[in-house]
Amino acid sequence: MSFIGQNRAIRRYNMRVIILSLAYAAFLLGAVYGFKHHLVAGPVAWVVAILPALPIVGIFAAIGLYLVEETDEYIRAMTVRQTLWASGFALSIATVWGFLESFELVAHVESYWVSILWFGGLGLGTCANRLSTVGRRS
């Protein structure tokens, strides 16, 4: 991955996300191993179960920090639009699924999937941004 030509805000964002992603992988692998082999119980189990979620929360914070640090108003606006798409997508799917689940029409899905949907929604936001700028570039 090359950071040449990128502004300071995006370099800092990328570094934060890389570090948080590595922490997520380590915490998740450790938690799965610990629970699979019955190495954790009681209050420690709660801590171990929460650890993989913390880097994901950190990535959400990293996006917020990026928006604060980004000085290019156009790039910031495109990033805000992308996150709005992600939020609308994830919350809409979660809401519809929640009602279907409450009427026992679909199986229960673990709530951490909302964040996975949100990250997928970032991709939709990227597509929306690209489509909205087609023909507008000079």
mmCIF file of C-alpha atoms in Angstrom:
data_model
loop_
_atom_site.group_PDB
_atom_site.id
_atom_site.type_symbol
_atom_site.label_atom_id
_atom_site.label_comp_id
_atom_site.label_asym_id
_atom_site.label_seq_id
_atom_site.Cartn_x
_atom_site.Cartn_y
_atom_site.Cartn_z
ATOM 1 C CA MET A 1 0.000 0.000 0.000
ATOM 2 C CA SER A 2 1.430 3.334 -1.016
ATOM 3 C CA PHE A 3 0.681 6.549 0.807
ATOM 4 C CA ILE A 4 2.396 8.687 -1.841
ATOM 5 C CA GLY A 5 0.133 11.463 -3.042
ATOM 6 C CA GLN A 6 -2.337 11.084 -0.200
ATOM 7 C CA ASN A 7 -3.028 13.903 2.194
ATOM 8 C CA ARG A 8 -2.170 13.745 5.869
ATOM 9 C CA ALA A 9 -5.733 13.012 7.002
ATOM 10 C CA ILE A 10 -6.095 9.926 4.799
ATOM 11 C CA ARG A 11 -2.660 8.621 5.791
ATOM 12 C CA ARG A 12 -3.570 8.925 9.468
ATOM 13 C CA TYR A 13 -6.953 7.295 8.832
ATOM 14 C CA ASN A 14 -5.352 4.404 6.938
ATOM 15 C CA MET A 15 -2.810 3.829 9.714
ATOM 16 C CA ARG A 16 -5.532 3.842 12.376
ATOM 17 C CA VAL A 17 -7.673 1.385 10.431
ATOM 18 C CA ILE A 18 -4.737 -0.947 9.758
ATOM 19 C CA ILE A 19 -3.787 -1.021 13.445
ATOM 20 C CA LEU A 20 -7.402 -1.478 14.548
ATOM 21 C CA SER A 21 -7.960 -4.228 11.965
ATOM 22 C CA LEU A 22 -4.918 -6.117 13.228
ATOM 23 C CA ALA A 23 -6.162 -5.720 16.812
ATOM 24 C CA TYR A 24 -9.598 -6.985 15.730
ATOM 25 C CA ALA A 25 -8.088 -10.076 14.112
ATOM 26 C CA ALA A 26 -5.935 -10.818 17.164
ATOM 27 C CA PHE A 27 -8.793 -10.298 19.641
ATOM 28 C CA LEU A 28 -11.251 -12.328 17.563
ATOM 29 C CA LEU A 29 -8.867 -15.241 17.087
ATOM 30 C CA GLY A 30 -8.006 -15.178 20.780
ATOM 31 C CA ALA A 31 -11.653 -15.048 21.833
ATOM 32 C CA VAL A 32 -12.703 -17.865 19.517
ATOM 33 C CA TYR A 33 -9.803 -20.013 20.716
ATOM 34 C CA GLY A 34 -10.469 -19.192 24.380
ATOM 35 C CA PHE A 35 -14.171 -19.997 24.202
ATOM 36 C CA LYS A 36 -13.718 -23.070 21.996
ATOM 37 C CA HIS A 37 -11.239 -24.568 24.450
ATOM 38 C CA HIS A 38 -13.184 -23.457 27.550
ATOM 39 C CA LEU A 39 -10.295 -21.294 28.788
ATOM 40 C CA VAL A 40 -12.465 -18.373 29.912
ATOM 41 C CA ALA A 41 -15.386 -18.135 32.310
ATOM 42 C CA GLY A 42 -17.130 -15.682 34.593
ATOM 43 C CA PRO A 43 -16.244 -11.983 34.360
ATOM 44 C CA VAL A 44 -13.166 -12.731 32.217
ATOM 45 C CA ALA A 45 -15.457 -14.280 29.601
ATOM 46 C CA TRP A 46 -17.335 -10.995 29.365
ATOM 47 C CA VAL A 47 -14.119 -9.067 28.804
ATOM 48 C CA VAL A 48 -12.828 -11.547 26.224
ATOM 49 C CA ALA A 49 -16.185 -11.500 24.381
ATOM 50 C CA ILE A 50 -16.168 -7.681 24.231
ATOM 51 C CA LEU A 51 -12.538 -7.310 23.099
ATOM 52 C CA PRO A 52 -13.178 -8.011 19.366
ATOM 53 C CA ALA A 53 -15.895 -5.345 19.317
ATOM 54 C CA LEU A 54 -13.616 -2.580 20.592
ATOM 55 C CA PRO A 55 -11.477 -2.244 17.438
ATOM 56 C CA ILE A 56 -14.651 -2.056 15.328
ATOM 57 C CA VAL A 57 -15.890 0.763 17.542
ATOM 58 C CA GLY A 58 -12.432 2.268 17.058
ATOM 59 C CA ILE A 59 -12.856 2.129 13.277
ATOM 60 C CA PHE A 60 -16.113 4.053 13.599
ATOM 61 C CA ALA A 61 -14.226 6.630 15.667
ATOM 62 C CA ALA A 62 -11.410 6.679 13.081
ATOM 63 C CA ILE A 63 -13.948 7.610 10.413
ATOM 64 C CA GLY A 64 -15.199 10.443 12.609
ATOM 65 C CA LEU A 65 -11.639 11.646 13.230
ATOM 66 C CA TYR A 66 -10.955 11.508 9.512
ATOM 67 C CA LEU A 67 -13.971 13.734 8.842
ATOM 68 C CA VAL A 68 -12.684 16.242 11.396
ATOM 69 C CA GLU A 69 -9.121 16.171 10.033
ATOM 70 C CA GLU A 70 -9.983 16.243 6.309
ATOM 71 C CA THR A 71 -9.463 19.788 5.025
ATOM 72 C CA ASP A 72 -10.834 19.257 1.506
ATOM 73 C CA GLU A 73 -14.537 20.100 1.759
ATOM 74 C CA TYR A 74 -15.482 18.125 -1.352
ATOM 75 C CA ILE A 75 -13.757 14.947 -0.139
ATOM 76 C CA ARG A 76 -15.324 15.430 3.288
ATOM 77 C CA ALA A 77 -18.779 15.811 1.725
ATOM 78 C CA MET A 78 -18.295 12.660 -0.355
ATOM 79 C CA THR A 79 -17.200 10.759 2.758
ATOM 80 C CA VAL A 80 -20.231 12.019 4.702
ATOM 81 C CA ARG A 81 -22.494 10.929 1.838
ATOM 82 C CA GLN A 82 -20.819 7.515 1.829
ATOM 83 C CA THR A 83 -21.372 7.076 5.576
ATOM 84 C CA LEU A 84 -24.997 8.191 5.239
ATOM 85 C CA TRP A 85 -25.550 5.510 2.607
ATOM 86 C CA ALA A 86 -23.912 2.957 4.892
ATOM 87 C CA SER A 87 -26.045 4.020 7.861
ATOM 88 C CA GLY A 88 -29.291 4.031 5.902
ATOM 89 C CA PHE A 89 -28.543 0.645 4.362
ATOM 90 C CA ALA A 90 -27.558 -1.095 7.613
ATOM 91 C CA LEU A 91 -30.354 0.426 9.684
ATOM 92 C CA SER A 92 -32.993 -0.333 7.050
ATOM 93 C CA ILE A 93 -31.980 -3.995 6.758
ATOM 94 C CA ALA A 94 -31.735 -4.339 10.558
ATOM 95 C CA THR A 95 -35.161 -2.755 11.052
ATOM 96 C CA VAL A 96 -36.907 -4.921 8.453
ATOM 97 C CA TRP A 97 -35.181 -8.059 9.762
ATOM 98 C CA GLY A 98 -36.084 -7.118 13.341
ATOM 99 C CA PHE A 99 -39.773 -6.930 12.504
ATOM 100 C CA LEU A 100 -39.640 -10.194 10.557
ATOM 101 C CA GLU A 101 -37.851 -11.796 13.495
ATOM 102 C CA SER A 102 -40.310 -10.446 16.062
ATOM 103 C CA PHE A 103 -43.170 -12.070 14.107
ATOM 104 C CA GLU A 104 -41.134 -15.305 13.947
ATOM 105 C CA LEU A 105 -40.884 -15.272 10.155
ATOM 106 C CA VAL A 106 -37.077 -15.444 10.023
ATOM 107 C CA ALA A 107 -34.352 -16.841 12.232
ATOM 108 C CA HIS A 108 -32.468 -14.770 14.788
ATOM 109 C CA VAL A 109 -29.327 -13.083 13.491
ATOM 110 C CA GLU A 110 -26.559 -11.891 15.804
ATOM 111 C CA SER A 111 -26.625 -8.107 16.091
ATOM 112 C CA TYR A 112 -22.947 -7.662 15.179
ATOM 113 C CA TRP A 113 -24.060 -8.274 11.585
ATOM 114 C CA VAL A 114 -25.382 -4.694 11.577
ATOM 115 C CA SER A 115 -21.806 -3.423 11.563
ATOM 116 C CA ILE A 116 -20.948 -5.821 8.744
ATOM 117 C CA LEU A 117 -23.923 -4.479 6.791
ATOM 118 C CA TRP A 118 -22.718 -0.947 7.561
ATOM 119 C CA PHE A 119 -19.262 -1.649 6.151
ATOM 120 C CA GLY A 120 -20.942 -3.166 3.090
ATOM 121 C CA GLY A 121 -23.035 -0.017 2.853
ATOM 122 C CA LEU A 122 -19.816 1.984 2.555
ATOM 123 C CA GLY A 123 -19.357 0.183 -0.748
ATOM 124 C CA LEU A 124 -22.842 1.251 -1.824
ATOM 125 C CA GLY A 125 -21.966 4.797 -0.803
ATOM 126 C CA THR A 126 -18.825 4.636 -2.918
ATOM 127 C CA CYS A 127 -20.915 3.536 -5.915
ATOM 128 C CA ALA A 128 -23.429 6.326 -5.265
ATOM 129 C CA ASN A 129 -20.613 8.867 -5.110
ATOM 130 C CA ARG A 130 -19.126 7.642 -8.370
ATOM 131 C CA LEU A 131 -22.487 7.640 -10.129
ATOM 132 C CA SER A 132 -23.261 11.142 -8.888
ATOM 133 C CA THR A 133 -19.981 12.489 -10.284
ATOM 134 C CA VAL A 134 -20.126 10.790 -13.716
ATOM 135 C CA GLY A 135 -19.884 13.490 -16.335
ATOM 136 C CA ARG A 136 -19.157 16.196 -13.769
ATOM 137 C CA ARG A 137 -15.393 15.826 -13.771
ATOM 138 C CA SER A 138 -13.462 18.355 -15.764
#
